[in-house]
Amino acid sequence: MSNYRLKVSASKKQFPLKPFPLTSTIWGILLISGVVNVLGLISPLFMLQVYDRVLASGSVPTLVGLVVLAGGLYAFQCLLDILRARVLLRIGERFDGQFSGRVHDAIVRLPLSTRMPGDGLQPLRDLDNVRGFLGGNGPTAFFDLPWMLFYLSICFLFHFWIGMTALVGAIVLISLTLLTNGLSQRPIRDTVAHNMVRNGLLEAARRNAEVVQALGLGKRIAARWHKANAKYLAANRKAGDVAGGLGGISKSLRVMLQSAILAIGAYLVIRQEATAGVMIASSIMMGRALAPVDLAISSWKPFLMARQSWARLEDLLAKISETAPVMPMPAPERELRVEGVTIVPPGERKPTVTGLAFAVQAGTALGVIGASGSGKSTLSRAIVGAWAPAAGKVRIDSASLDQWDREALGRHVGYLPQGVELFDGTIAENIARFEDNPDPEAIVAAAKAAGTHELILRFEHGYETPIGEAGSALSAGQRQRIGLARALYRDPFLVVLDEPNANLDAEGEAAVVEAIASVRERRGVAVVVAHRPSAIRAVDYVLMMEGGRQRAFGPRDEVLPKVLKAAAMAPGAGVKATGSTQDNVRECADMEDPDVRHRSEQ
């Protein structure tokens, strides 16, 4: 499905989906299936012997011997059926184990490369579909289908017309199977597509439950979901009608064929061309021969869903490059450099940031200012490597971000996004970035650096307080300060803060200013995106952005007066367009030294 196909640069190394290596296991299942199908002769041969030998001779010992022999063989057949089912279940688990990591990686990286589909978890559901089919009864039918010829041959050995009746029945049922395949593909594909849409709508409503409740959107949102759900149910009903209708026809045909073969057998017995045992045995034999076809028809919908899911997974994973191993880099210590960076947001074609170029040395802080929509947050995402630039490079100590191992680089980067997202877990786990065996002293140090330590201690369970999904148990300001502590954990070299004081009170703003100062003191690099002037007061350099372009860059005390003067001299329309920027710069200038303010007024 094209909704979540990724476009990856041709320069990146591709890792197509490799075949599922189960050759020895498949041969083992084929062997087990062969033995099971040979043992399928127990019932017809038992009936043949009972009718033609036991009843004719009246020998009870013969009957007892046949019963004991048949019982032992039935037990062995049962054991093999259980073994085959257990092996198939483990094949499904092995498939999941081989691809679940890559599917998880694809789901996480999907929003960074393309627009999210209606249901971002569809690849996981596709994985479940394939695993469920591999571990279910569906494959059993396909392993048993080749043995249909074996049973048909025995029917011909009983009598030519018995064999012809069974052959005609097999041809009819196989035709039904092919018809099921042709009629089911599109309805099942439509079912999956509509299911993705309805799941996406429901997930969006769940994430925005507060807005839905506050604005009274419940009925309208529910109406949209019910409309999507009705389309899903219609597509699912169509697919179910096809599978269920043809499945019902196949079952009826099987019963009719068994009756027909009994009738033909009776006719042959009357004409003394067959025995009563052959008549009963041939009926059981034909039922055994046609059983795999009937099972295949009933399993066709799961089979088609699994096949379509596999095709989507193959298409998705083949287009996502696996992370190739890279040589470890030394810890950064010199600078952050942005070289001619152009950024195109995921799923878009037009760049929103173009031609940015600047460098920030260790021990300094950069403030990024500009009107809303000027590209500040886009730049912050590119600096931390969340979005890959369409052109240009972001370098840390001369090494571009794509030359770093992501996990290794993450230890040297602190990032506080504009919309702070925390994970279900404790406060300590979130600050420590869910690190294995984290250092409690480092957690407390990060919390203190963010001015959050005392706030955390006011919770009943302190650092062990569960915060719920996405930090739902916390206020926006509390999430902001815990997110800041996470960004400062283990003193990363590069700290990028996007609107760090957006939800903070005066105490929180002071903590942000102190955190920026602490990054500078320990020879790190801080990049602060801000509208409010308190954070700009703590930086050394200022980058002014407008319309996705770099308008000014340099020392704070030089850039702010120039930007303010240029904004004041702009025509009326221009002043109106950049009014928020003017206000921001004026506030920043008002908080500076008197001589800086004097220069700006001149």
PDB file of C-alpha atoms in Angstrom, residues 216-393:
ATOM      1  CA  GLY A 216     -17.808  19.647  22.520  1.00  0.00           C
ATOM      2  CA  LEU A 217     -16.537  17.826  19.446  1.00  0.00           C
ATOM      3  CA  GLY A 218     -17.590  14.370  20.638  1.00  0.00           C
ATOM      4  CA  LYS A 219     -20.579  13.904  18.317  1.00  0.00           C
ATOM      5  CA  ARG A 220     -18.831  15.343  15.265  1.00  0.00           C
ATOM      6  CA  ILE A 221     -15.687  13.283  15.780  1.00  0.00           C
ATOM      7  CA  ALA A 222     -17.829  10.208  16.447  1.00  0.00           C
ATOM      8  CA  ALA A 223     -19.775  10.858  13.238  1.00  0.00           C
ATOM      9  CA  ARG A 224     -16.553  10.926  11.218  1.00  0.00           C
ATOM     10  CA  TRP A 225     -15.428   7.683  12.820  1.00  0.00           C
ATOM     11  CA  HIS A 226     -18.790   5.975  12.284  1.00  0.00           C
ATOM     12  CA  LYS A 227     -18.675   6.951   8.622  1.00  0.00           C
ATOM     13  CA  ALA A 228     -15.213   5.412   8.241  1.00  0.00           C
ATOM     14  CA  ASN A 229     -16.295   2.393  10.283  1.00  0.00           C
ATOM     15  CA  ALA A 230     -19.323   1.881   8.013  1.00  0.00           C
ATOM     16  CA  LYS A 231     -17.032   1.770   4.982  1.00  0.00           C
ATOM     17  CA  TYR A 232     -14.811  -0.730   6.763  1.00  0.00           C
ATOM     18  CA  LEU A 233     -17.751  -2.917   7.708  1.00  0.00           C
ATOM     19  CA  ALA A 234     -19.082  -2.815   4.133  1.00  0.00           C
ATOM     20  CA  ALA A 235     -15.718  -3.887   2.714  1.00  0.00           C
ATOM     21  CA  ASN A 236     -15.325  -6.541   5.398  1.00  0.00           C
ATOM     22  CA  ARG A 237     -18.851  -7.796   4.745  1.00  0.00           C
ATOM     23  CA  LYS A 238     -18.112  -8.102   1.040  1.00  0.00           C
ATOM     24  CA  ALA A 239     -14.914 -10.031   1.701  1.00  0.00           C
ATOM     25  CA  GLY A 240     -16.708 -12.233   4.243  1.00  0.00           C
ATOM     26  CA  ASP A 241     -19.601 -12.874   1.893  1.00  0.00           C
ATOM     27  CA  VAL A 242     -17.234 -14.060  -0.829  1.00  0.00           C
ATOM     28  CA  ALA A 243     -15.223 -16.318   1.479  1.00  0.00           C
ATOM     29  CA  GLY A 244     -18.231 -17.559   3.437  1.00  0.00           C
ATOM     30  CA  GLY A 245     -20.404 -18.114   0.364  1.00  0.00           C
ATOM     31  CA  LEU A 246     -17.820 -20.095  -1.543  1.00  0.00           C
ATOM     32  CA  GLY A 247     -16.875 -21.953   1.643  1.00  0.00           C
ATOM     33  CA  GLY A 248     -20.499 -22.962   2.157  1.00  0.00           C
ATOM     34  CA  ILE A 249     -20.755 -24.119  -1.455  1.00  0.00           C
ATOM     35  CA  SER A 250     -17.615 -26.211  -1.070  1.00  0.00           C
ATOM     36  CA  LYS A 251     -18.920 -27.905   2.079  1.00  0.00           C
ATOM     37  CA  SER A 252     -22.231 -28.698   0.426  1.00  0.00           C
ATOM     38  CA  LEU A 253     -20.446 -30.093  -2.606  1.00  0.00           C
ATOM     39  CA  ARG A 254     -18.318 -32.314  -0.367  1.00  0.00           C
ATOM     40  CA  VAL A 255     -21.435 -33.781   1.257  1.00  0.00           C
ATOM     41  CA  MET A 256     -23.069 -34.228  -2.134  1.00  0.00           C
ATOM     42  CA  LEU A 257     -19.964 -35.899  -3.529  1.00  0.00           C
ATOM     43  CA  GLN A 258     -19.743 -38.291  -0.593  1.00  0.00           C
ATOM     44  CA  SER A 259     -23.383 -39.216  -1.107  1.00  0.00           C
ATOM     45  CA  ALA A 260     -22.741 -39.584  -4.827  1.00  0.00           C
ATOM     46  CA  ILE A 261     -19.775 -41.861  -4.306  1.00  0.00           C
ATOM     47  CA  LEU A 262     -21.811 -43.958  -1.845  1.00  0.00           C
ATOM     48  CA  ALA A 263     -24.510 -44.241  -4.478  1.00  0.00           C
ATOM     49  CA  ILE A 264     -22.006 -45.273  -7.140  1.00  0.00           C
ATOM     50  CA  GLY A 265     -20.418 -47.704  -4.678  1.00  0.00           C
ATOM     51  CA  ALA A 266     -23.818 -49.213  -3.901  1.00  0.00           C
ATOM     52  CA  TYR A 267     -24.523 -49.558  -7.614  1.00  0.00           C
ATOM     53  CA  LEU A 268     -21.178 -51.331  -8.074  1.00  0.00           C
ATOM     54  CA  VAL A 269     -21.951 -53.627  -5.107  1.00  0.00           C
ATOM     55  CA  ILE A 270     -25.318 -54.503  -6.617  1.00  0.00           C
ATOM     56  CA  ARG A 271     -23.567 -55.334  -9.887  1.00  0.00           C
ATOM     57  CA  GLN A 272     -21.005 -57.310  -7.849  1.00  0.00           C
ATOM     58  CA  GLU A 273     -18.142 -55.137  -9.172  1.00  0.00           C
ATOM     59  CA  ALA A 274     -17.136 -54.016  -5.646  1.00  0.00           C
ATOM     60  CA  THR A 275     -17.618 -55.080  -2.047  1.00  0.00           C
ATOM     61  CA  ALA A 276     -19.472 -53.271   0.701  1.00  0.00           C
ATOM     62  CA  GLY A 277     -16.128 -52.501   2.332  1.00  0.00           C
ATOM     63  CA  VAL A 278     -14.914 -50.807  -0.849  1.00  0.00           C
ATOM     64  CA  MET A 279     -18.118 -48.737  -0.936  1.00  0.00           C
ATOM     65  CA  ILE A 280     -17.600 -47.408   2.623  1.00  0.00           C
ATOM     66  CA  ALA A 281     -13.835 -47.063   2.289  1.00  0.00           C
ATOM     67  CA  SER A 282     -14.102 -45.097  -0.988  1.00  0.00           C
ATOM     68  CA  SER A 283     -16.503 -42.610   0.637  1.00  0.00           C
ATOM     69  CA  ILE A 284     -14.048 -42.015   3.496  1.00  0.00           C
ATOM     70  CA  MET A 285     -11.136 -41.897   1.053  1.00  0.00           C
ATOM     71  CA  MET A 286     -12.738 -39.200  -1.070  1.00  0.00           C
ATOM     72  CA  GLY A 287     -13.576 -37.147   2.004  1.00  0.00           C
ATOM     73  CA  ARG A 288      -9.933 -37.393   3.050  1.00  0.00           C
ATOM     74  CA  ALA A 289      -8.777 -36.405  -0.450  1.00  0.00           C
ATOM     75  CA  LEU A 290     -11.014 -33.317  -0.603  1.00  0.00           C
ATOM     76  CA  ALA A 291     -10.463 -32.163   2.990  1.00  0.00           C
ATOM     77  CA  PRO A 292      -7.307 -30.092   2.165  1.00  0.00           C
ATOM     78  CA  VAL A 293      -9.211 -28.265  -0.591  1.00  0.00           C
ATOM     79  CA  ASP A 294     -12.048 -27.469   1.782  1.00  0.00           C
ATOM     80  CA  LEU A 295      -9.571 -26.274   4.432  1.00  0.00           C
ATOM     81  CA  ALA A 296      -7.773 -24.162   1.824  1.00  0.00           C
ATOM     82  CA  ILE A 297     -11.029 -22.445   0.877  1.00  0.00           C
ATOM     83  CA  SER A 298     -11.906 -21.703   4.510  1.00  0.00           C
ATOM     84  CA  SER A 299      -8.355 -20.388   5.103  1.00  0.00           C
ATOM     85  CA  TRP A 300      -8.225 -18.331   1.917  1.00  0.00           C
ATOM     86  CA  LYS A 301      -9.165 -14.998   3.486  1.00  0.00           C
ATOM     87  CA  PRO A 302      -6.369 -15.221   6.122  1.00  0.00           C
ATOM     88  CA  PHE A 303      -4.033 -16.398   3.370  1.00  0.00           C
ATOM     89  CA  LEU A 304      -4.801 -13.412   1.138  1.00  0.00           C
ATOM     90  CA  MET A 305      -4.491 -11.015   4.062  1.00  0.00           C
ATOM     91  CA  ALA A 306      -1.126 -12.537   4.966  1.00  0.00           C
ATOM     92  CA  ARG A 307       0.051 -12.387   1.353  1.00  0.00           C
ATOM     93  CA  GLN A 308      -0.952  -8.734   0.972  1.00  0.00           C
ATOM     94  CA  SER A 309       0.602  -7.938   4.349  1.00  0.00           C
ATOM     95  CA  TRP A 310       3.836  -9.615   3.292  1.00  0.00           C
ATOM     96  CA  ALA A 311       3.867  -7.579   0.055  1.00  0.00           C
ATOM     97  CA  ARG A 312       3.430  -4.325   2.018  1.00  0.00           C
ATOM     98  CA  LEU A 313       6.133  -5.292   4.496  1.00  0.00           C
ATOM     99  CA  GLU A 314       8.482  -6.251   1.694  1.00  0.00           C
ATOM    100  CA  ASP A 315       7.841  -2.962  -0.060  1.00  0.00           C
ATOM    101  CA  LEU A 316       8.333  -0.951   3.140  1.00  0.00           C
ATOM    102  CA  LEU A 317      11.428  -2.666   4.482  1.00  0.00           C
ATOM    103  CA  ALA A 318      13.141  -2.858   1.101  1.00  0.00           C
ATOM    104  CA  LYS A 319      12.948   0.929   0.853  1.00  0.00           C
ATOM    105  CA  ILE A 320      14.304   1.639   4.326  1.00  0.00           C
ATOM    106  CA  SER A 321      18.047   1.382   4.658  1.00  0.00           C
ATOM    107  CA  GLU A 322      19.251  -0.538   7.661  1.00  0.00           C
ATOM    108  CA  THR A 323      21.694   1.331   9.811  1.00  0.00           C
ATOM    109  CA  ALA A 324      25.095   0.391   8.500  1.00  0.00           C
ATOM    110  CA  PRO A 325      27.843   0.083  11.118  1.00  0.00           C
ATOM    111  CA  VAL A 326      30.116   3.119  11.264  1.00  0.00           C
ATOM    112  CA  MET A 327      33.464   3.728  12.870  1.00  0.00           C
ATOM    113  CA  PRO A 328      33.186   5.108  16.436  1.00  0.00           C
ATOM    114  CA  MET A 329      33.899   8.821  16.734  1.00  0.00           C
ATOM    115  CA  PRO A 330      35.699  10.560  19.594  1.00  0.00           C
ATOM    116  CA  ALA A 331      33.592  12.603  21.950  1.00  0.00           C
ATOM    117  CA  PRO A 332      32.851  16.038  20.410  1.00  0.00           C
ATOM    118  CA  GLU A 333      34.584  19.004  21.970  1.00  0.00           C
ATOM    119  CA  ARG A 334      35.098  21.802  19.396  1.00  0.00           C
ATOM    120  CA  GLU A 335      32.135  23.121  17.420  1.00  0.00           C
ATOM    121  CA  LEU A 336      28.768  22.787  15.720  1.00  0.00           C
ATOM    122  CA  ARG A 337      28.808  23.753  12.037  1.00  0.00           C
ATOM    123  CA  VAL A 338      25.897  24.125   9.610  1.00  0.00           C
ATOM    124  CA  GLU A 339      26.980  24.199   5.969  1.00  0.00           C
ATOM    125  CA  GLY A 340      24.481  25.370   3.340  1.00  0.00           C
ATOM    126  CA  VAL A 341      21.608  23.389   4.835  1.00  0.00           C
ATOM    127  CA  THR A 342      18.301  23.119   2.981  1.00  0.00           C
ATOM    128  CA  ILE A 343      15.489  21.236   4.720  1.00  0.00           C
ATOM    129  CA  VAL A 344      12.380  19.685   3.186  1.00  0.00           C
ATOM    130  CA  PRO A 345       9.845  18.469   5.791  1.00  0.00           C
ATOM    131  CA  PRO A 346       8.793  14.814   5.558  1.00  0.00           C
ATOM    132  CA  GLY A 347       6.202  14.231   2.861  1.00  0.00           C
ATOM    133  CA  GLU A 348       6.730  17.672   1.315  1.00  0.00           C
ATOM    134  CA  ARG A 349       8.503  18.701  -1.876  1.00  0.00           C
ATOM    135  CA  LYS A 350       9.120  22.368  -1.203  1.00  0.00           C
ATOM    136  CA  PRO A 351      11.905  23.331   1.242  1.00  0.00           C
ATOM    137  CA  THR A 352      10.936  25.407   4.255  1.00  0.00           C
ATOM    138  CA  VAL A 353      14.516  26.251   5.218  1.00  0.00           C
ATOM    139  CA  THR A 354      17.099  27.181   2.610  1.00  0.00           C
ATOM    140  CA  GLY A 355      20.805  27.941   2.590  1.00  0.00           C
ATOM    141  CA  LEU A 356      21.621  28.225   6.293  1.00  0.00           C
ATOM    142  CA  ALA A 357      25.318  28.444   7.127  1.00  0.00           C
ATOM    143  CA  PHE A 358      26.925  29.270  10.474  1.00  0.00           C
ATOM    144  CA  ALA A 359      29.265  27.852  13.101  1.00  0.00           C
ATOM    145  CA  VAL A 360      29.095  27.865  16.888  1.00  0.00           C
ATOM    146  CA  GLN A 361      32.220  27.141  18.934  1.00  0.00           C
ATOM    147  CA  ALA A 362      32.368  25.164  22.160  1.00  0.00           C
ATOM    148  CA  GLY A 363      31.539  27.175  25.239  1.00  0.00           C
ATOM    149  CA  THR A 364      29.005  29.391  23.481  1.00  0.00           C
ATOM    150  CA  ALA A 365      25.245  29.538  23.081  1.00  0.00           C
ATOM    151  CA  LEU A 366      23.226  30.464  20.003  1.00  0.00           C
ATOM    152  CA  GLY A 367      19.777  32.025  20.133  1.00  0.00           C
ATOM    153  CA  VAL A 368      17.502  31.501  17.119  1.00  0.00           C
ATOM    154  CA  ILE A 369      14.778  34.111  16.726  1.00  0.00           C
ATOM    155  CA  GLY A 370      12.198  34.937  14.096  1.00  0.00           C
ATOM    156  CA  ALA A 371       8.488  35.073  13.454  1.00  0.00           C
ATOM    157  CA  SER A 372       6.302  31.995  13.685  1.00  0.00           C
ATOM    158  CA  GLY A 373       6.748  29.820  10.616  1.00  0.00           C
ATOM    159  CA  SER A 374      10.216  31.166   9.843  1.00  0.00           C
ATOM    160  CA  GLY A 375      11.783  27.692  10.140  1.00  0.00           C
ATOM    161  CA  LYS A 376      13.272  27.798  13.640  1.00  0.00           C
ATOM    162  CA  SER A 377      11.868  24.456  14.830  1.00  0.00           C
ATOM    163  CA  THR A 378      12.696  22.890  11.453  1.00  0.00           C
ATOM    164  CA  LEU A 379      16.317  23.960  11.919  1.00  0.00           C
ATOM    165  CA  SER A 380      16.420  22.507  15.439  1.00  0.00           C
ATOM    166  CA  ARG A 381      15.228  19.135  14.141  1.00  0.00           C
ATOM    167  CA  ALA A 382      17.958  19.102  11.508  1.00  0.00           C
ATOM    168  CA  ILE A 383      20.660  20.073  14.005  1.00  0.00           C
ATOM    169  CA  VAL A 384      19.885  17.070  16.234  1.00  0.00           C
ATOM    170  CA  GLY A 385      19.542  14.723  13.243  1.00  0.00           C
ATOM    171  CA  ALA A 386      15.793  14.099  13.529  1.00  0.00           C
ATOM    172  CA  TRP A 387      15.312  15.354   9.957  1.00  0.00           C
ATOM    173  CA  ALA A 388      17.951  14.771   7.310  1.00  0.00           C
ATOM    174  CA  PRO A 389      18.831  17.882   5.243  1.00  0.00           C
ATOM    175  CA  ALA A 390      17.926  17.736   1.563  1.00  0.00           C
ATOM    176  CA  ALA A 391      21.185  19.581   0.864  1.00  0.00           C
ATOM    177  CA  GLY A 392      24.161  20.646   2.935  1.00  0.00           C
ATOM    178  CA  LYS A 393      25.583  19.144   6.104  1.00  0.00           C
TER     179      LYS A 393
END
